[in-house]
PDB file of N, CA and C in Angstrom:
ATOM      1  N   MET A   1       0.830  -1.173   0.000  1.00  0.00           N
ATOM      2  CA  MET A   1       0.000   0.000   0.000  1.00  0.00           C
ATOM      3  C   MET A   1       0.877   1.239   0.000  1.00  0.00           C
ATOM      4  N   LYS A   2       0.308   2.315  -0.532  1.00  0.00           N
ATOM      5  CA  LYS A   2       1.022   3.585  -0.619  1.00  0.00           C
ATOM      6  C   LYS A   2       0.154   4.710  -0.075  1.00  0.00           C
ATOM      7  N   SER A   3       0.814   5.694   0.484  1.00  0.00           N
ATOM      8  CA  SER A   3       0.141   6.920   0.886  1.00  0.00           C
ATOM      9  C   SER A   3       0.390   7.942  -0.210  1.00  0.00           C
ATOM     10  N   ILE A   4      -0.680   8.583  -0.669  1.00  0.00           N
ATOM     11  CA  ILE A   4      -0.515   9.656  -1.640  1.00  0.00           C
ATOM     12  C   ILE A   4      -0.928  10.967  -0.983  1.00  0.00           C
ATOM     13  N   VAL A   5      -0.172  12.000  -1.292  1.00  0.00           N
ATOM     14  CA  VAL A   5      -0.470  13.348  -0.827  1.00  0.00           C
ATOM     15  C   VAL A   5      -0.487  14.229  -2.069  1.00  0.00           C
ATOM     16  N   ILE A   6      -1.606  14.892  -2.292  1.00  0.00           N
ATOM     17  CA  ILE A   6      -1.752  15.784  -3.438  1.00  0.00           C
ATOM     18  C   ILE A   6      -1.991  17.187  -2.895  1.00  0.00           C
ATOM     19  N   ILE A   7      -1.136  18.117  -3.276  1.00  0.00           N
ATOM     20  CA  ILE A   7      -1.306  19.516  -2.893  1.00  0.00           C
ATOM     21  C   ILE A   7      -1.670  20.279  -4.158  1.00  0.00           C
ATOM     22  N   TYR A   8      -2.771  21.023  -4.098  1.00  0.00           N
ATOM     23  CA  TYR A   8      -3.266  21.703  -5.297  1.00  0.00           C
ATOM     24  C   TYR A   8      -3.967  23.001  -4.913  1.00  0.00           C
ATOM     25  N   ASN A   9      -4.011  23.931  -5.859  1.00  0.00           N
ATOM     26  CA  ASN A   9      -4.699  25.202  -5.674  1.00  0.00           C
ATOM     27  C   ASN A   9      -6.179  24.929  -5.464  1.00  0.00           C
ATOM     28  N   ALA A  10      -6.769  25.568  -4.468  1.00  0.00           N
ATOM     29  CA  ALA A  10      -8.190  25.367  -4.175  1.00  0.00           C
ATOM     30  C   ALA A  10      -9.071  25.684  -5.383  1.00  0.00           C
ATOM     31  N   ALA A  11      -8.610  26.552  -6.268  1.00  0.00           N
ATOM     32  CA  ALA A  11      -9.395  26.937  -7.443  1.00  0.00           C
ATOM     33  C   ALA A  11      -9.596  25.783  -8.420  1.00  0.00           C
ATOM     34  N   VAL A  12      -8.737  24.768  -8.371  1.00  0.00           N
ATOM     35  CA  VAL A  12      -8.864  23.639  -9.310  1.00  0.00           C
ATOM     36  C   VAL A  12      -9.385  22.378  -8.617  1.00  0.00           C
ATOM     37  N   GLU A  13      -9.998  22.540  -7.461  1.00  0.00           N
ATOM     38  CA  GLU A  13     -10.474  21.373  -6.711  1.00  0.00           C
ATOM     39  C   GLU A  13     -11.428  20.507  -7.529  1.00  0.00           C
ATOM     40  N   ASP A  14     -12.373  21.114  -8.229  1.00  0.00           N
ATOM     41  CA  ASP A  14     -13.335  20.323  -9.004  1.00  0.00           C
ATOM     42  C   ASP A  14     -12.638  19.473 -10.060  1.00  0.00           C
ATOM     43  N   VAL A  15     -11.636  20.030 -10.708  1.00  0.00           N
ATOM     44  CA  VAL A  15     -10.901  19.308 -11.749  1.00  0.00           C
ATOM     45  C   VAL A  15     -10.125  18.145 -11.136  1.00  0.00           C
ATOM     46  N   VAL A  16      -9.471  18.392 -10.018  1.00  0.00           N
ATOM     47  CA  VAL A  16      -8.699  17.343  -9.344  1.00  0.00           C
ATOM     48  C   VAL A  16      -9.623  16.223  -8.865  1.00  0.00           C
ATOM     49  N   MET A  17     -10.712  16.579  -8.219  1.00  0.00           N
ATOM     50  CA  MET A  17     -11.622  15.560  -7.691  1.00  0.00           C
ATOM     51  C   MET A  17     -12.243  14.732  -8.818  1.00  0.00           C
ATOM     52  N   GLU A  18     -12.547  15.357  -9.929  1.00  0.00           N
ATOM     53  CA  GLU A  18     -13.086  14.619 -11.073  1.00  0.00           C
ATOM     54  C   GLU A  18     -12.047  13.634 -11.608  1.00  0.00           C
ATOM     55  N   ALA A  19     -10.789  14.042 -11.648  1.00  0.00           N
ATOM     56  CA  ALA A  19      -9.720  13.164 -12.123  1.00  0.00           C
ATOM     57  C   ALA A  19      -9.531  11.956 -11.208  1.00  0.00           C
ATOM     58  N   LEU A  20      -9.811  12.123  -9.925  1.00  0.00           N
ATOM     59  CA  LEU A  20      -9.619  11.037  -8.960  1.00  0.00           C
ATOM     60  C   LEU A  20     -10.839  10.126  -8.838  1.00  0.00           C
ATOM     61  N   ARG A  21     -11.957  10.556  -9.398  1.00  0.00           N
ATOM     62  CA  ARG A  21     -13.205   9.785  -9.288  1.00  0.00           C
ATOM     63  C   ARG A  21     -12.994   8.355  -9.803  1.00  0.00           C
ATOM     64  N   GLY A  22     -13.408   7.393  -9.008  1.00  0.00           N
ATOM     65  CA  GLY A  22     -13.272   5.994  -9.373  1.00  0.00           C
ATOM     66  C   GLY A  22     -11.920   5.392  -9.027  1.00  0.00           C
ATOM     67  N   GLN A  23     -10.951   6.231  -8.673  1.00  0.00           N
ATOM     68  CA  GLN A  23      -9.622   5.747  -8.305  1.00  0.00           C
ATOM     69  C   GLN A  23      -9.390   5.845  -6.799  1.00  0.00           C
ATOM     70  N   VAL A  24      -9.748   6.995  -6.244  1.00  0.00           N
ATOM     71  CA  VAL A  24      -9.524   7.259  -4.821  1.00  0.00           C
ATOM     72  C   VAL A  24     -10.883   7.527  -4.190  1.00  0.00           C
ATOM     73  N   GLU A  25     -11.344   6.578  -3.391  1.00  0.00           N
ATOM     74  CA  GLU A  25     -12.677   6.702  -2.809  1.00  0.00           C
ATOM     75  C   GLU A  25     -12.655   7.126  -1.344  1.00  0.00           C
ATOM     76  N   LYS A  26     -11.559   6.857  -0.656  1.00  0.00           N
ATOM     77  CA  LYS A  26     -11.435   7.219   0.758  1.00  0.00           C
ATOM     78  C   LYS A  26     -10.249   8.160   0.896  1.00  0.00           C
ATOM     79  N   TYR A  27     -10.499   9.326   1.450  1.00  0.00           N
ATOM     80  CA  TYR A  27      -9.447  10.329   1.537  1.00  0.00           C
ATOM     81  C   TYR A  27      -9.789  11.356   2.610  1.00  0.00           C
ATOM     82  N   THR A  28      -8.792  12.151   2.948  1.00  0.00           N
ATOM     83  CA  THR A  28      -8.969  13.287   3.844  1.00  0.00           C
ATOM     84  C   THR A  28      -8.460  14.522   3.120  1.00  0.00           C
ATOM     85  N   VAL A  29      -9.214  15.620   3.202  1.00  0.00           N
ATOM     86  CA  VAL A  29      -8.808  16.881   2.579  1.00  0.00           C
ATOM     87  C   VAL A  29      -8.594  17.921   3.675  1.00  0.00           C
ATOM     88  N   PHE A  30      -7.458  18.583   3.618  1.00  0.00           N
ATOM     89  CA  PHE A  30      -7.144  19.699   4.506  1.00  0.00           C
ATOM     90  C   PHE A  30      -7.319  20.988   3.704  1.00  0.00           C
ATOM     91  N   ASP A  31      -8.078  21.931   4.252  1.00  0.00           N
ATOM     92  CA  ASP A  31      -8.333  23.212   3.589  1.00  0.00           C
ATOM     93  C   ASP A  31      -7.347  24.282   4.045  1.00  0.00           C
ATOM     94  N   ARG A  32      -7.270  25.338   3.255  1.00  0.00           N
ATOM     95  CA  ARG A  32      -6.494  26.541   3.574  1.00  0.00           C
ATOM     96  C   ARG A  32      -5.029  26.241   3.872  1.00  0.00           C
ATOM     97  N   ILE A  33      -4.426  25.420   3.036  1.00  0.00           N
ATOM     98  CA  ILE A  33      -3.000  25.135   3.133  1.00  0.00           C
ATOM     99  C   ILE A  33      -2.264  26.274   2.428  1.00  0.00           C
ATOM    100  N   THR A  34      -1.243  26.807   3.048  1.00  0.00           N
ATOM    101  CA  THR A  34      -0.503  27.911   2.444  1.00  0.00           C
ATOM    102  C   THR A  34       0.913  27.479   2.111  1.00  0.00           C
ATOM    103  N   GLY A  35       1.509  28.178   1.129  1.00  0.00           N
ATOM    104  CA  GLY A  35       2.878  27.867   0.762  1.00  0.00           C
ATOM    105  C   GLY A  35       3.258  28.453  -0.580  1.00  0.00           C
ATOM    106  N   LYS A  36       4.465  28.124  -1.007  1.00  0.00           N
ATOM    107  CA  LYS A  36       5.008  28.609  -2.270  1.00  0.00           C
ATOM    108  C   LYS A  36       5.757  27.472  -2.930  1.00  0.00           C
ATOM    109  N   GLY A  37       5.416  27.185  -4.175  1.00  0.00           N
ATOM    110  CA  GLY A  37       6.096  26.147  -4.940  1.00  0.00           C
ATOM    111  C   GLY A  37       7.147  26.725  -5.866  1.00  0.00           C
ATOM    112  N   LYS A  38       7.862  25.847  -6.532  1.00  0.00           N
ATOM    113  CA  LYS A  38       8.940  26.254  -7.432  1.00  0.00           C
ATOM    114  C   LYS A  38       8.425  27.095  -8.599  1.00  0.00           C
ATOM    115  N   ASN A  39       7.316  26.677  -9.208  1.00  0.00           N
ATOM    116  CA  ASN A  39       6.823  27.343 -10.415  1.00  0.00           C
ATOM    117  C   ASN A  39       5.494  28.069 -10.228  1.00  0.00           C
ATOM    118  N   SER A  40       4.994  28.125  -9.028  1.00  0.00           N
ATOM    119  CA  SER A  40       3.694  28.763  -8.807  1.00  0.00           C
ATOM    120  C   SER A  40       3.866  30.053  -8.006  1.00  0.00           C
ATOM    121  N   VAL A  41       2.847  30.890  -8.090  1.00  0.00           N
ATOM    122  CA  VAL A  41       2.854  32.097  -7.264  1.00  0.00           C
ATOM    123  C   VAL A  41       2.553  31.693  -5.819  1.00  0.00           C
ATOM    124  N   PRO A  42       2.899  32.522  -4.848  1.00  0.00           N
ATOM    125  CA  PRO A  42       2.601  32.180  -3.455  1.00  0.00           C
ATOM    126  C   PRO A  42       1.103  32.009  -3.218  1.00  0.00           C
ATOM    127  N   HIS A  43       0.777  31.109  -2.336  1.00  0.00           N
ATOM    128  CA  HIS A  43      -0.601  30.880  -1.888  1.00  0.00           C
ATOM    129  C   HIS A  43      -0.594  31.048  -0.370  1.00  0.00           C
ATOM    130  N   PHE A  44      -0.820  32.275   0.069  1.00  0.00           N
ATOM    131  CA  PHE A  44      -0.718  32.581   1.493  1.00  0.00           C
ATOM    132  C   PHE A  44      -2.053  32.912   2.141  1.00  0.00           C
ATOM    133  N   GLY A  45      -3.124  33.031   1.359  1.00  0.00           N
ATOM    134  CA  GLY A  45      -4.439  33.322   1.923  1.00  0.00           C
ATOM    135  C   GLY A  45      -4.536  34.688   2.579  1.00  0.00           C
ATOM    136  N   ASP A  46      -3.722  35.637   2.120  1.00  0.00           N
ATOM    137  CA  ASP A  46      -3.766  36.979   2.705  1.00  0.00           C
ATOM    138  C   ASP A  46      -4.180  38.003   1.646  1.00  0.00           C
ATOM    139  N   ASN A  47      -4.112  39.285   1.989  1.00  0.00           N
ATOM    140  CA  ASN A  47      -4.533  40.329   1.052  1.00  0.00           C
ATOM    141  C   ASN A  47      -3.611  40.456  -0.152  1.00  0.00           C
ATOM    142  N   ILE A  48      -2.359  40.131   0.007  1.00  0.00           N
ATOM    143  CA  ILE A  48      -1.395  40.239  -1.088  1.00  0.00           C
ATOM    144  C   ILE A  48      -1.454  38.999  -1.979  1.00  0.00           C
ATOM    145  N   TRP A  49      -1.446  37.834  -1.390  1.00  0.00           N
ATOM    146  CA  TRP A  49      -1.497  36.550  -2.106  1.00  0.00           C
ATOM    147  C   TRP A  49      -2.706  35.772  -1.578  1.00  0.00           C
ATOM    148  N   PRO A  50      -3.903  36.059  -2.103  1.00  0.00           N
ATOM    149  CA  PRO A  50      -5.134  35.514  -1.514  1.00  0.00           C
ATOM    150  C   PRO A  50      -5.399  34.024  -1.764  1.00  0.00           C
ATOM    151  N   ALA A  51      -4.765  33.437  -2.742  1.00  0.00           N
ATOM    152  CA  ALA A  51      -5.041  32.028  -3.045  1.00  0.00           C
ATOM    153  C   ALA A  51      -4.572  31.122  -1.908  1.00  0.00           C
ATOM    154  N   THR A  52      -5.230  29.983  -1.774  1.00  0.00           N
ATOM    155  CA  THR A  52      -4.801  28.943  -0.835  1.00  0.00           C
ATOM    156  C   THR A  52      -4.800  27.609  -1.563  1.00  0.00           C
ATOM    157  N   ASN A  53      -4.155  26.645  -0.946  1.00  0.00           N
ATOM    158  CA  ASN A  53      -4.108  25.290  -1.478  1.00  0.00           C
ATOM    159  C   ASN A  53      -4.993  24.376  -0.652  1.00  0.00           C
ATOM    160  N   LYS A  54      -5.164  23.178  -1.171  1.00  0.00           N
ATOM    161  CA  LYS A  54      -5.772  22.089  -0.423  1.00  0.00           C
ATOM    162  C   LYS A  54      -4.789  20.936  -0.451  1.00  0.00           C
ATOM    163  N   LEU A  55      -4.902  20.069   0.530  1.00  0.00           N
ATOM    164  CA  LEU A  55      -4.057  18.887   0.598  1.00  0.00           C
ATOM    165  C   LEU A  55      -4.971  17.684   0.746  1.00  0.00           C
ATOM    166  N   LEU A  56      -4.851  16.741  -0.169  1.00  0.00           N
ATOM    167  CA  LEU A  56      -5.620  15.504  -0.114  1.00  0.00           C
ATOM    168  C   LEU A  56      -4.666  14.378   0.236  1.00  0.00           C
ATOM    169  N   MET A  57      -5.035  13.595   1.235  1.00  0.00           N
ATOM    170  CA  MET A  57      -4.218  12.470   1.667  1.00  0.00           C
ATOM    171  C   MET A  57      -5.066  11.211   1.611  1.00  0.00           C
ATOM    172  N   ALA A  58      -4.483  10.134   1.060  1.00  0.00           N
ATOM    173  CA  ALA A  58      -5.198   8.865   0.966  1.00  0.00           C
ATOM    174  C   ALA A  58      -4.196   7.722   1.000  1.00  0.00           C
ATOM    175  N   VAL A  59      -4.680   6.560   1.376  1.00  0.00           N
ATOM    176  CA  VAL A  59      -3.902   5.329   1.296  1.00  0.00           C
ATOM    177  C   VAL A  59      -4.567   4.470   0.233  1.00  0.00           C
ATOM    178  N   VAL A  60      -3.764   4.045  -0.744  1.00  0.00           N
ATOM    179  CA  VAL A  60      -4.297   3.300  -1.882  1.00  0.00           C
ATOM    180  C   VAL A  60      -3.430   2.078  -2.158  1.00  0.00           C
ATOM    181  N   GLU A  61      -3.986   1.161  -2.920  1.00  0.00           N
ATOM    182  CA  GLU A  61      -3.210   0.012  -3.387  1.00  0.00           C
ATOM    183  C   GLU A  61      -2.167   0.510  -4.389  1.00  0.00           C
ATOM    184  N   GLU A  62      -1.064  -0.212  -4.492  1.00  0.00           N
ATOM    185  CA  GLU A  62       0.033   0.226  -5.354  1.00  0.00           C
ATOM    186  C   GLU A  62      -0.386   0.404  -6.807  1.00  0.00           C
ATOM    187  N   ASN A  63      -1.298  -0.428  -7.299  1.00  0.00           N
ATOM    188  CA  ASN A  63      -1.702  -0.325  -8.704  1.00  0.00           C
ATOM    189  C   ASN A  63      -2.492   0.955  -8.993  1.00  0.00           C
ATOM    190  N   ILE A  64      -2.993   1.615  -7.977  1.00  0.00           N
ATOM    191  CA  ILE A  64      -3.761   2.851  -8.155  1.00  0.00           C
ATOM    192  C   ILE A  64      -2.834   4.055  -8.343  1.00  0.00           C
ATOM    193  N   VAL A  65      -1.622   3.986  -7.835  1.00  0.00           N
ATOM    194  CA  VAL A  65      -0.709   5.134  -7.871  1.00  0.00           C
ATOM    195  C   VAL A  65      -0.464   5.605  -9.303  1.00  0.00           C
ATOM    196  N   LYS A  66      -0.183   4.697 -10.212  1.00  0.00           N
ATOM    197  CA  LYS A  66       0.063   5.085 -11.608  1.00  0.00           C
ATOM    198  C   LYS A  66      -1.185   5.693 -12.232  1.00  0.00           C
ATOM    199  N   LYS A  67      -2.349   5.164 -11.917  1.00  0.00           N
ATOM    200  CA  LYS A  67      -3.596   5.718 -12.452  1.00  0.00           C
ATOM    201  C   LYS A  67      -3.805   7.148 -11.959  1.00  0.00           C
ATOM    202  N   VAL A  68      -3.512   7.378 -10.687  1.00  0.00           N
ATOM    203  CA  VAL A  68      -3.638   8.725 -10.126  1.00  0.00           C
ATOM    204  C   VAL A  68      -2.639   9.669 -10.801  1.00  0.00           C
ATOM    205  N   LYS A  69      -1.407   9.221 -10.923  1.00  0.00           N
ATOM    206  CA  LYS A  69      -0.380  10.041 -11.573  1.00  0.00           C
ATOM    207  C   LYS A  69      -0.792  10.385 -13.000  1.00  0.00           C
ATOM    208  N   ASP A  70      -1.238   9.393 -13.756  1.00  0.00           N
ATOM    209  CA  ASP A  70      -1.656   9.626 -15.144  1.00  0.00           C
ATOM    210  C   ASP A  70      -2.843  10.586 -15.230  1.00  0.00           C
ATOM    211  N   ALA A  71      -3.732  10.540 -14.249  1.00  0.00           N
ATOM    212  CA  ALA A  71      -4.893  11.439 -14.240  1.00  0.00           C
ATOM    213  C   ALA A  71      -4.500  12.868 -13.873  1.00  0.00           C
ATOM    214  N   LEU A  72      -3.465  13.016 -13.041  1.00  0.00           N
ATOM    215  CA  LEU A  72      -3.068  14.349 -12.578  1.00  0.00           C
ATOM    216  C   LEU A  72      -2.100  15.070 -13.516  1.00  0.00           C
ATOM    217  N   LEU A  73      -1.324  14.332 -14.293  1.00  0.00           N
ATOM    218  CA  LEU A  73      -0.335  14.973 -15.165  1.00  0.00           C
ATOM    219  C   LEU A  73      -0.941  16.000 -16.125  1.00  0.00           C
ATOM    220  N   PRO A  74      -2.065  15.703 -16.799  1.00  0.00           N
ATOM    221  CA  PRO A  74      -2.645  16.729 -17.680  1.00  0.00           C
ATOM    222  C   PRO A  74      -3.112  17.977 -16.913  1.00  0.00           C
ATOM    223  N   ILE A  75      -3.577  17.792 -15.697  1.00  0.00           N
ATOM    224  CA  ILE A  75      -4.004  18.937 -14.884  1.00  0.00           C
ATOM    225  C   ILE A  75      -2.795  19.792 -14.525  1.00  0.00           C
ATOM    226  N   LYS A  76      -1.717  19.143 -14.130  1.00  0.00           N
ATOM    227  CA  LYS A  76      -0.486  19.868 -13.802  1.00  0.00           C
ATOM    228  C   LYS A  76      -0.015  20.681 -15.002  1.00  0.00           C
ATOM    229  N   GLU A  77      -0.134  20.113 -16.189  1.00  0.00           N
ATOM    230  CA  GLU A  77       0.278  20.813 -17.414  1.00  0.00           C
ATOM    231  C   GLU A  77      -0.659  21.984 -17.736  1.00  0.00           C
ATOM    232  N   ASP A  78      -1.950  21.774 -17.570  1.00  0.00           N
ATOM    233  CA  ASP A  78      -2.941  22.808 -17.900  1.00  0.00           C
ATOM    234  C   ASP A  78      -2.959  23.964 -16.897  1.00  0.00           C
ATOM    235  N   TYR A  79      -2.574  23.691 -15.659  1.00  0.00           N
ATOM    236  CA  TYR A  79      -2.646  24.699 -14.593  1.00  0.00           C
ATOM    237  C   TYR A  79      -1.264  24.914 -13.977  1.00  0.00           C
ATOM    238  N   LYS A  80      -0.304  25.277 -14.805  1.00  0.00           N
ATOM    239  CA  LYS A  80       1.085  25.408 -14.349  1.00  0.00           C
ATOM    240  C   LYS A  80       1.260  26.436 -13.230  1.00  0.00           C
ATOM    241  N   THR A  81       0.620  27.583 -13.349  1.00  0.00           N
ATOM    242  CA  THR A  81       0.842  28.624 -12.335  1.00  0.00           C
ATOM    243  C   THR A  81       0.023  28.397 -11.071  1.00  0.00           C
ATOM    244  N   GLU A  82      -1.027  27.587 -11.155  1.00  0.00           N
ATOM    245  CA  GLU A  82      -1.829  27.291  -9.968  1.00  0.00           C
ATOM    246  C   GLU A  82      -1.096  26.340  -9.031  1.00  0.00           C
ATOM    247  N   GLY A  83      -0.358  25.412  -9.591  1.00  0.00           N
ATOM    248  CA  GLY A  83       0.420  24.473  -8.802  1.00  0.00           C
ATOM    249  C   GLY A  83      -0.327  23.201  -8.463  1.00  0.00           C
ATOM    250  N   LEU A  84       0.363  22.081  -8.619  1.00  0.00           N
ATOM    251  CA  LEU A  84      -0.163  20.770  -8.250  1.00  0.00           C
ATOM    252  C   LEU A  84       1.030  19.854  -8.024  1.00  0.00           C
ATOM    253  N   LYS A  85       1.055  19.176  -6.897  1.00  0.00           N
ATOM    254  CA  LYS A  85       2.127  18.233  -6.576  1.00  0.00           C
ATOM    255  C   LYS A  85       1.522  16.931  -6.087  1.00  0.00           C
ATOM    256  N   LEU A  86       2.155  15.830  -6.469  1.00  0.00           N
ATOM    257  CA  LEU A  86       1.795  14.499  -5.981  1.00  0.00           C
ATOM    258  C   LEU A  86       3.017  13.913  -5.294  1.00  0.00           C
ATOM    259  N   PHE A  87       2.841  13.492  -4.061  1.00  0.00           N
ATOM    260  CA  PHE A  87       3.890  12.810  -3.307  1.00  0.00           C
ATOM    261  C   PHE A  87       3.395  11.403  -2.997  1.00  0.00           C
ATOM    262  N   VAL A  88       4.289  10.419  -3.086  1.00  0.00           N
ATOM    263  CA  VAL A  88       3.933   9.024  -2.820  1.00  0.00           C
ATOM    264  C   VAL A  88       4.901   8.482  -1.772  1.00  0.00           C
ATOM    265  N   PHE A  89       4.338   7.868  -0.732  1.00  0.00           N
ATOM    266  CA  PHE A  89       5.136   7.320   0.360  1.00  0.00           C
ATOM    267  C   PHE A  89       4.726   5.877   0.627  1.00  0.00           C
ATOM    268  N   PRO A  90       5.659   5.030   1.040  1.00  0.00           N
ATOM    269  CA  PRO A  90       5.276   3.670   1.418  1.00  0.00           C
ATOM    270  C   PRO A  90       4.495   3.672   2.732  1.00  0.00           C
ATOM    271  N   VAL A  91       3.562   2.759   2.841  1.00  0.00           N
ATOM    272  CA  VAL A  91       2.804   2.575   4.082  1.00  0.00           C
ATOM    273  C   VAL A  91       3.288   1.272   4.705  1.00  0.00           C
ATOM    274  N   GLU A  92       3.899   1.368   5.860  1.00  0.00           N
ATOM    275  CA  GLU A  92       4.416   0.185   6.527  1.00  0.00           C
ATOM    276  C   GLU A  92       3.349  -0.529   7.336  1.00  0.00           C
ATOM    277  N   GLU A  93       2.423   0.240   7.890  1.00  0.00           N
ATOM    278  CA  GLU A  93       1.390  -0.369   8.727  1.00  0.00           C
ATOM    279  C   GLU A  93       0.165   0.530   8.738  1.00  0.00           C
ATOM    280  N   LEU A  94      -0.999  -0.093   8.770  1.00  0.00           N
ATOM    281  CA  LEU A  94      -2.258   0.639   8.836  1.00  0.00           C
ATOM    282  C   LEU A  94      -3.114  -0.041   9.892  1.00  0.00           C
ATOM    283  N   ILE A  95      -3.562   0.711  10.897  1.00  0.00           N
ATOM    284  CA  ILE A  95      -4.376   0.101  11.955  1.00  0.00           C
ATOM    285  C   ILE A  95      -5.746   0.744  12.010  1.00  0.00           C
TER     286      ILE A  95
END
């Protein structure tokens, strides 16, 4: 099993969730995540940089990871300045 963490601009949430439909059914979303990526403008949720991110975390079977990656790559390309990152980590134990 793998843990996936997807950080994305809140403005593209509908697009991201549609891409994950049928692949990731159980997840947790954290709202109002702030930060700055390599190629995106800052997302600080303030008057100067009002945008914020969301963080989606899920544990999935290994065969789902490639499907998620393939679904997110076109979004990352289409929304370069909004920002989207996928991180994948091994899951050693789940209780």
